[in-house]
Coordinates of C-alpha atoms and ligand atoms in Angstrom, one line a residue:
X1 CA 0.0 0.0 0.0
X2 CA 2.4 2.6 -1.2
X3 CA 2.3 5.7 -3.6
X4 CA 4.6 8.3 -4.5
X5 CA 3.3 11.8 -6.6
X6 CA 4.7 14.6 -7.5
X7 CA 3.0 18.2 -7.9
X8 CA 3.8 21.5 -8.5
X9 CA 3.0 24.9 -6.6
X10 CA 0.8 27.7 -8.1
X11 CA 0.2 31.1 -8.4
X12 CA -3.3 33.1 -8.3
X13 CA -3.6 35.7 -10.6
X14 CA -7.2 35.9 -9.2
X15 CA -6.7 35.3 -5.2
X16 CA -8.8 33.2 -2.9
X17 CA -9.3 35.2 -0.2
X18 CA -11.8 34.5 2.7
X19 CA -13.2 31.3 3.6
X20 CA -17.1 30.4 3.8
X21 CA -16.6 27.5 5.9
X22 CA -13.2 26.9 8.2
X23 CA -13.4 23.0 8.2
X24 CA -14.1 22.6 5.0
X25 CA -12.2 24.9 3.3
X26 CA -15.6 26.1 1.5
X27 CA -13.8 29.8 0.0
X28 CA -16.3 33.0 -0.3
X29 CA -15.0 33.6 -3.7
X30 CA -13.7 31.7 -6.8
X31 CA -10.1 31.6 -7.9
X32 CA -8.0 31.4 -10.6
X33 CA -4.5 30.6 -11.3
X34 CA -1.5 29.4 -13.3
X35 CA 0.4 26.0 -12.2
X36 CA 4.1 26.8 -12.3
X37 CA 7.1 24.4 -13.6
X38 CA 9.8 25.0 -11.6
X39 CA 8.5 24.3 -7.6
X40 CA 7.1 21.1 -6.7
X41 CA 6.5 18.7 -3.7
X42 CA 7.0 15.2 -4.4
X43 CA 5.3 12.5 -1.6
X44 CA 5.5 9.2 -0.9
X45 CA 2.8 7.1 1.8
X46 CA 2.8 3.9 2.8
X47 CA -0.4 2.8 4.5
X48 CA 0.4 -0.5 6.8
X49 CA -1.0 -2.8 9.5
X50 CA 2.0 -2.5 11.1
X51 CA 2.4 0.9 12.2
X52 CA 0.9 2.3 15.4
X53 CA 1.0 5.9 14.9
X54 CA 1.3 8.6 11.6
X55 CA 4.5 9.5 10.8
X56 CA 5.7 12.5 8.6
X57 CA 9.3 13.0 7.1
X58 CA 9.7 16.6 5.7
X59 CA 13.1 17.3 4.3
X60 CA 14.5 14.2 5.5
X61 CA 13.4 15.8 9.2
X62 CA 10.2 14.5 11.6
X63 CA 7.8 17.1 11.6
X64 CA 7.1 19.2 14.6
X65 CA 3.8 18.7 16.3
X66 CA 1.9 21.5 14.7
X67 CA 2.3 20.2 11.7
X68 CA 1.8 16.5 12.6
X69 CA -1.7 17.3 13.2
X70 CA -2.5 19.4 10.2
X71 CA -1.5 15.9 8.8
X72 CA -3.5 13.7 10.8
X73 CA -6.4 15.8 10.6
X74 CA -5.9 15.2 6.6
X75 CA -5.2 11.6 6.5
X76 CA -8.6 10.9 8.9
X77 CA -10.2 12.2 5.8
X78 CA -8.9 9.7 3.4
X79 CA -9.2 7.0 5.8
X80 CA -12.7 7.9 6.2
X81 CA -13.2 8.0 2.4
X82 CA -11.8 4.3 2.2
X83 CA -12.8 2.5 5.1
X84 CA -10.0 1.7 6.5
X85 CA -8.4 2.5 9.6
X86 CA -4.8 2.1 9.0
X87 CA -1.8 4.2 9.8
X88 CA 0.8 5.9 7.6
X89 CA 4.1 7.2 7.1
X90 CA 4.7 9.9 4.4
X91 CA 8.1 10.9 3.3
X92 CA 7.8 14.1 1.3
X93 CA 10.2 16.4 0.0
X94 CA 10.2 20.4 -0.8
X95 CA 11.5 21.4 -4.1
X96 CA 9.7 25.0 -3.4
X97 CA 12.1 28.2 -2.3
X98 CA 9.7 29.2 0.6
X99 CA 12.0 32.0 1.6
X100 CA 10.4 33.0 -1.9
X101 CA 6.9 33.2 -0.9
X102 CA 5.7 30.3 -2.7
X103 CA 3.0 28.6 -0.3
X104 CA 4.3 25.0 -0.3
X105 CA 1.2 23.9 1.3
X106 CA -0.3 23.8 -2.4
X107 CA 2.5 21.7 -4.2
X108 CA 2.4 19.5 -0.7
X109 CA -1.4 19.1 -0.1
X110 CA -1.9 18.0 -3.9
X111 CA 0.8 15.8 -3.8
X112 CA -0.3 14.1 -0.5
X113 CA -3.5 13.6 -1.6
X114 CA -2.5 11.8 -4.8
X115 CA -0.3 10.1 -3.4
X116 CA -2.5 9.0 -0.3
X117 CA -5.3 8.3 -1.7
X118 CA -3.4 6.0 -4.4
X119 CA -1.6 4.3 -1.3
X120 CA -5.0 3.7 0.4
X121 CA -6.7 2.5 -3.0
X122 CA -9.5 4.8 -3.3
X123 CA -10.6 5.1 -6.6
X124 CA -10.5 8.8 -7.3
X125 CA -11.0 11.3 -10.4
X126 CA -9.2 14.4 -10.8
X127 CA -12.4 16.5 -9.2
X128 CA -12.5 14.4 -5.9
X129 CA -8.9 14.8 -5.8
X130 CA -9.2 18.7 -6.3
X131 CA -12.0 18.6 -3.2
X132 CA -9.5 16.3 -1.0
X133 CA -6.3 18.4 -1.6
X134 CA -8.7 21.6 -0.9
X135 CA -9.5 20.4 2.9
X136 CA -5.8 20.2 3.4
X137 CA -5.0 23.6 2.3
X138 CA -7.3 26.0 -0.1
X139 CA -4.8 26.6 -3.1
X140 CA -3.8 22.8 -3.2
X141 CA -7.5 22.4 -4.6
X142 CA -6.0 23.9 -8.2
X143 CA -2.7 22.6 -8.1
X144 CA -4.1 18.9 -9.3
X145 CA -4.3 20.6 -12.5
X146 CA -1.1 21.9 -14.6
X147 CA -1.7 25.3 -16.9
X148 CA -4.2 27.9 -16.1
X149 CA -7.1 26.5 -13.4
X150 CA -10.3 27.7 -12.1
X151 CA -11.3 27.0 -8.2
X152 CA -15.0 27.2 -8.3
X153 CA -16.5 27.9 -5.0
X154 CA -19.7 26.0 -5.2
X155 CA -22.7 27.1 -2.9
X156 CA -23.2 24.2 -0.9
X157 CA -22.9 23.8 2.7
X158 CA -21.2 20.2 1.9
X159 CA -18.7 21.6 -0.8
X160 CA -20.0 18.8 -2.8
X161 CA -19.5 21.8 -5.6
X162 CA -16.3 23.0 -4.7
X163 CA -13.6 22.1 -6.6
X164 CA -10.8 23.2 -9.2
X165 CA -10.9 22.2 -12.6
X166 CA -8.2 23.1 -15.7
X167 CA -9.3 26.4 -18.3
X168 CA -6.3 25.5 -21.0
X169 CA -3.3 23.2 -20.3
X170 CA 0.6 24.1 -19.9
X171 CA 1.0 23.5 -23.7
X172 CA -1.8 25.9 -24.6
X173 CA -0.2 29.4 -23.9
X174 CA 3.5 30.4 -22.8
X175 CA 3.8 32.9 -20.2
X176 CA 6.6 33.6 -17.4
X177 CA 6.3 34.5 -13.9
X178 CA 9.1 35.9 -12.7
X179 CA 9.4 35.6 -8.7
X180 CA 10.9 38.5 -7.6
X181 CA 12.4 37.3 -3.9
X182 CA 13.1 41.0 -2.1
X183 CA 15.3 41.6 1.2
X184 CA 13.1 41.6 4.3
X185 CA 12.6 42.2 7.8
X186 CA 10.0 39.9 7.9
X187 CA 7.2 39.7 10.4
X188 CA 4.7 37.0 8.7
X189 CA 0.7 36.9 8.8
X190 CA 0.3 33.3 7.7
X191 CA -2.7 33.8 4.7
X192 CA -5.4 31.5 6.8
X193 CA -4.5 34.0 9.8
X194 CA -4.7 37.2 7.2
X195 CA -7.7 35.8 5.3
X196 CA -9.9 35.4 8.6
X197 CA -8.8 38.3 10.1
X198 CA -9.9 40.2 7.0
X199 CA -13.0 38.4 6.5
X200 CA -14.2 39.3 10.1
X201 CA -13.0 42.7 10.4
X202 CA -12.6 44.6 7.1
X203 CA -14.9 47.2 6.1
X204 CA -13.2 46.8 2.7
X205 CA -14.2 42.8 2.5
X206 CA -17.5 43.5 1.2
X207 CA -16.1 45.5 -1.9
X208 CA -13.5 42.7 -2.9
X209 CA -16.3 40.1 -2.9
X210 CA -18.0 42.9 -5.6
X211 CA -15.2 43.1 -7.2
X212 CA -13.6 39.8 -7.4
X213 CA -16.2 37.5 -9.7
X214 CA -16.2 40.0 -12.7
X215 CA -12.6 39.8 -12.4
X216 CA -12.4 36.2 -12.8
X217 CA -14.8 36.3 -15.6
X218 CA -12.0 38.9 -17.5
X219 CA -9.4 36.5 -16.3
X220 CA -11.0 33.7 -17.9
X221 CA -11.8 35.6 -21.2
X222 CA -8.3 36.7 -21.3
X223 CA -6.9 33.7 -21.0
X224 CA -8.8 31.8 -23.6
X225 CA -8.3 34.5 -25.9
X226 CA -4.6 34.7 -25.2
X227 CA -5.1 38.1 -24.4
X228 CA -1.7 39.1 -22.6
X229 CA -2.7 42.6 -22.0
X230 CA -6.2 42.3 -20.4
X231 CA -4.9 39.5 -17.7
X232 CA -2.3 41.6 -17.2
X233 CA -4.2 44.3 -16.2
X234 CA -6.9 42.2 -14.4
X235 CA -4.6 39.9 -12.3
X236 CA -2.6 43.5 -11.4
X237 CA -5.6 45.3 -10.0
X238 CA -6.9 42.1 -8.5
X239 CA -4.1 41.6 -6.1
X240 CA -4.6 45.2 -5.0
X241 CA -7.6 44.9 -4.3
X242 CA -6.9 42.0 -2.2
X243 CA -4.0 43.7 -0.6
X244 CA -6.3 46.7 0.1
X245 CA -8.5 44.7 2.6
X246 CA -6.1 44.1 5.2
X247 CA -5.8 47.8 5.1
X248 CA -9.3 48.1 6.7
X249 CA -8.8 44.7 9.1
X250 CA -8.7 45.3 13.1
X251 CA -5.7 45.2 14.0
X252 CA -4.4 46.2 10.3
X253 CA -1.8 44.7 8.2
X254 CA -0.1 44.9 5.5
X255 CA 1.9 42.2 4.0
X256 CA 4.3 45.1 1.2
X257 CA 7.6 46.4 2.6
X258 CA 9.0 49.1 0.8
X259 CA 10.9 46.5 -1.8
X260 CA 8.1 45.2 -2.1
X261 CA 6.7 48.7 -3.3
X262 CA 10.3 49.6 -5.0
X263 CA 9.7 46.2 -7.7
X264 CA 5.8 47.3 -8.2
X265 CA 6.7 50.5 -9.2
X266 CA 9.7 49.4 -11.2
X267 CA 6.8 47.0 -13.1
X268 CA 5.3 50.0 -14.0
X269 CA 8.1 51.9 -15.1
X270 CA 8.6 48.8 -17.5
X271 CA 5.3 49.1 -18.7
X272 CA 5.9 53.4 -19.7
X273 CA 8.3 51.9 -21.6
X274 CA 6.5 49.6 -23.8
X275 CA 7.1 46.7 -22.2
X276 CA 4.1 44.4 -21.0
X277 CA 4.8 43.2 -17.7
X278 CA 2.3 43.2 -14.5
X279 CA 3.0 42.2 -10.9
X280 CA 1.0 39.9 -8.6
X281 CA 1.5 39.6 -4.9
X282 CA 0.7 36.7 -2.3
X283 CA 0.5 36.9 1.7
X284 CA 3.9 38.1 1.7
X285 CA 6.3 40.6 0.6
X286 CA 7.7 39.6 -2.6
X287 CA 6.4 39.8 -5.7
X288 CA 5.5 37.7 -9.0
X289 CA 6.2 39.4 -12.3
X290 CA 4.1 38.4 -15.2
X291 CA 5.9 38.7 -18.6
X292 CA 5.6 37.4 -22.4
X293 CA 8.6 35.2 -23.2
X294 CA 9.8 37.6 -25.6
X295 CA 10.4 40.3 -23.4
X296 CA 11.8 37.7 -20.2
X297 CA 15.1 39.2 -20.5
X298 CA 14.7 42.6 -20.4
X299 CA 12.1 42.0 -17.3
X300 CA 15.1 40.5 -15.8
X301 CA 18.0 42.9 -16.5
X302 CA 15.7 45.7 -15.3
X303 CA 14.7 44.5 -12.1
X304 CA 17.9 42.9 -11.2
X305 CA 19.4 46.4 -11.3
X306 CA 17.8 46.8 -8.3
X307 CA 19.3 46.5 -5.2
X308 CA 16.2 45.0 -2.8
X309 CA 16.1 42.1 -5.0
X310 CA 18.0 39.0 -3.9
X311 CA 17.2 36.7 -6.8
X312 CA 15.1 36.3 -9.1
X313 CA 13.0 32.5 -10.4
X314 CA 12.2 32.2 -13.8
X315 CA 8.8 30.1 -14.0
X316 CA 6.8 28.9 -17.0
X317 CA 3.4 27.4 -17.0
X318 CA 3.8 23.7 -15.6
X319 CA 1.9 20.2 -15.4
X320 CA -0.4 18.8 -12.9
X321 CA 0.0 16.0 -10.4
X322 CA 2.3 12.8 -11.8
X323 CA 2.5 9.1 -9.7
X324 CA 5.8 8.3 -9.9
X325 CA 7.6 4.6 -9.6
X326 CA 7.2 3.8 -5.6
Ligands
LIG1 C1 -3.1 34.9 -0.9 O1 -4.4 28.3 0.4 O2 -2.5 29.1 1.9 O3 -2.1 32.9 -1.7 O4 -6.7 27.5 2.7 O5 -6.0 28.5 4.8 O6 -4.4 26.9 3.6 P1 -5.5 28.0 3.5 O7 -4.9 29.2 2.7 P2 -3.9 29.2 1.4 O8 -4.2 30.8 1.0 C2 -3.7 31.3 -0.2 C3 -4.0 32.7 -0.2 C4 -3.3 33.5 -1.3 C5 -4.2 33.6 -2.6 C6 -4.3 32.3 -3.4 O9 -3.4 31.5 -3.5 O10 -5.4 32.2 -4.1

């Protein structure tokens, strides 16, 4: 009873923020986002009679108690699903620069939950796995998928229609992301902690749940048009409006340090000079640089000039989950 799987991290370019329903991991609004090729988790479970406890191997380290239970609390679900009661031991390793502000909890919930469920024998299409990988962490639910995916949010109390499923495929356009990693004194809201926080306290949360379906619905158009400028544009103003409700949260916060501001502005500096390139931002301070491959490496040589920025990751649309020989 053993399974390994590989899967790769994402990025929104339209950002779940705000959750309906904590246990579930039911989100208040839809998502949308592009699988990337270069960051991945890759898992391996082994379900057995004879273990007497879970056990979790992270980076060839046992995982701390916090995290044990995150992992515990997942695996009851798949047992649950199955039927069967056993234990497991998962050995899973990071190929995801956190310090870069990539969640790995989407590569690492996507990949556990293709490789558990595998392991256990449940029978499983790519939607179940979507609302499985979900209850382990909210962006895991798209990363099942490779190229450009959509996280519905369903309306039911039972999430029976909540899942991700795939808009075009890695093969179908060629973008880059550029992740912009920037110099920082960080002090971290993790994005559950930020999300909720928002959810219960920001004035402004009302106007990004306005705002946030009609820009999925350009995201989506853009997308299967090809249209480089107008997801640009969208997925820019998007993450600002996100970023504009923790503004209004009690206490406030604010996930930008001044490199944080000192790459967004150089973005749009690019852009007065005629090239295309737009910025997205996650629960954190660096920043995600959206470019056409033919203008990659002048992105590159621009912000590199920069002295905040401490490296930068050149990302292309990637695949979805793989099993890999156990
Ligand atoms: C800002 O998926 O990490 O990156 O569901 O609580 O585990 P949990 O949250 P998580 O939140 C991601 C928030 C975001 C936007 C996004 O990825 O859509």
């Amino acid at each position: 009873m053993k399974a390994t799987a590989k899967a790769h991290t994402n990025i929104a370019l339209i950002k779940y923020w705000g959750k309906r329903d904590e246990q579930l991991f039911l989100p208040t609004n839809s998502s949308l986002s592009v699988t990337l090729d270069k960051f991945y988790t890759e898992t391996s479970v082994h379900f057995s009679p004879d273990f007497h406890a879970d056990r979790f191997i992270l980076n060839d380290q046992q995982a701390d108690p916090k995290e044990m239970e995150k992992i515990t609390t997942f695996l009851d679900r798949i047992r649950n699903l199955s039927g069967k009661s056993l234990y497991a031991t998962i050995d899973s390793k990071n190929y995801v620069p956190t310090a870069a502000g990539f969640a790995s909890s989407a590569s690492g919930f996507a990949a556990l939950a293709a490789a558990a469920t595998k392991a256990i024998g449940l029978d499983v299409d790519y939607r179940q796995l979507s609302q499985i990988a979900r209850q382990g962490s909210g962006s895991a639910s798209r990363s099942i998928y490779g190229g450009y995916v959509e996280w519905q949010k369903g309306e039911k109390a039972d999430g029976s229609d909540c899942y991700a499923l795939p808009i075009i495929s890695e093969q179908d356009w060629d973008i880059r992301v550029l992740s912009v990693e920037v110099t920082t004194k960080a002090k971290k809201v993790l994005s559950r902690e930020g999300m909720k926080r928002t959810v219960e306290t920001s004035p402004f949360y009302s106007g990004w749940l306005e705002a946030v379906e009609k820009d999925l619905i350009t995201a989506r158009d853009a997308i299967k048009e090809k249209d480089f400028e107008k997801l640009g544009h969208v997925v820019e103003a998007n993450a600002l409006k996100m970023h504009a409700t923790t503004l209004g949260a009690n206490p406030p916060f604010m996930y930008w340090q001044s490199a944080t501001v000192e790459v967004m502005q150089e973005v749009e500096e690019l852009r007065a000079a005629g090239i295309e390139a737009y910025f997205t931002i996650d629960a954190g301070p660096n920043v995600k640089v959206l470019c056409q491959p033919k203008d990659e490496h002048a992105v590159r040589d621009k912000l590199s000039l920069l002295t905040v920025v401490r490296e930068i990751h050149h990302c292309r649309p990637g695949p979805g989950i793989t099993y890999l020989p156990i």
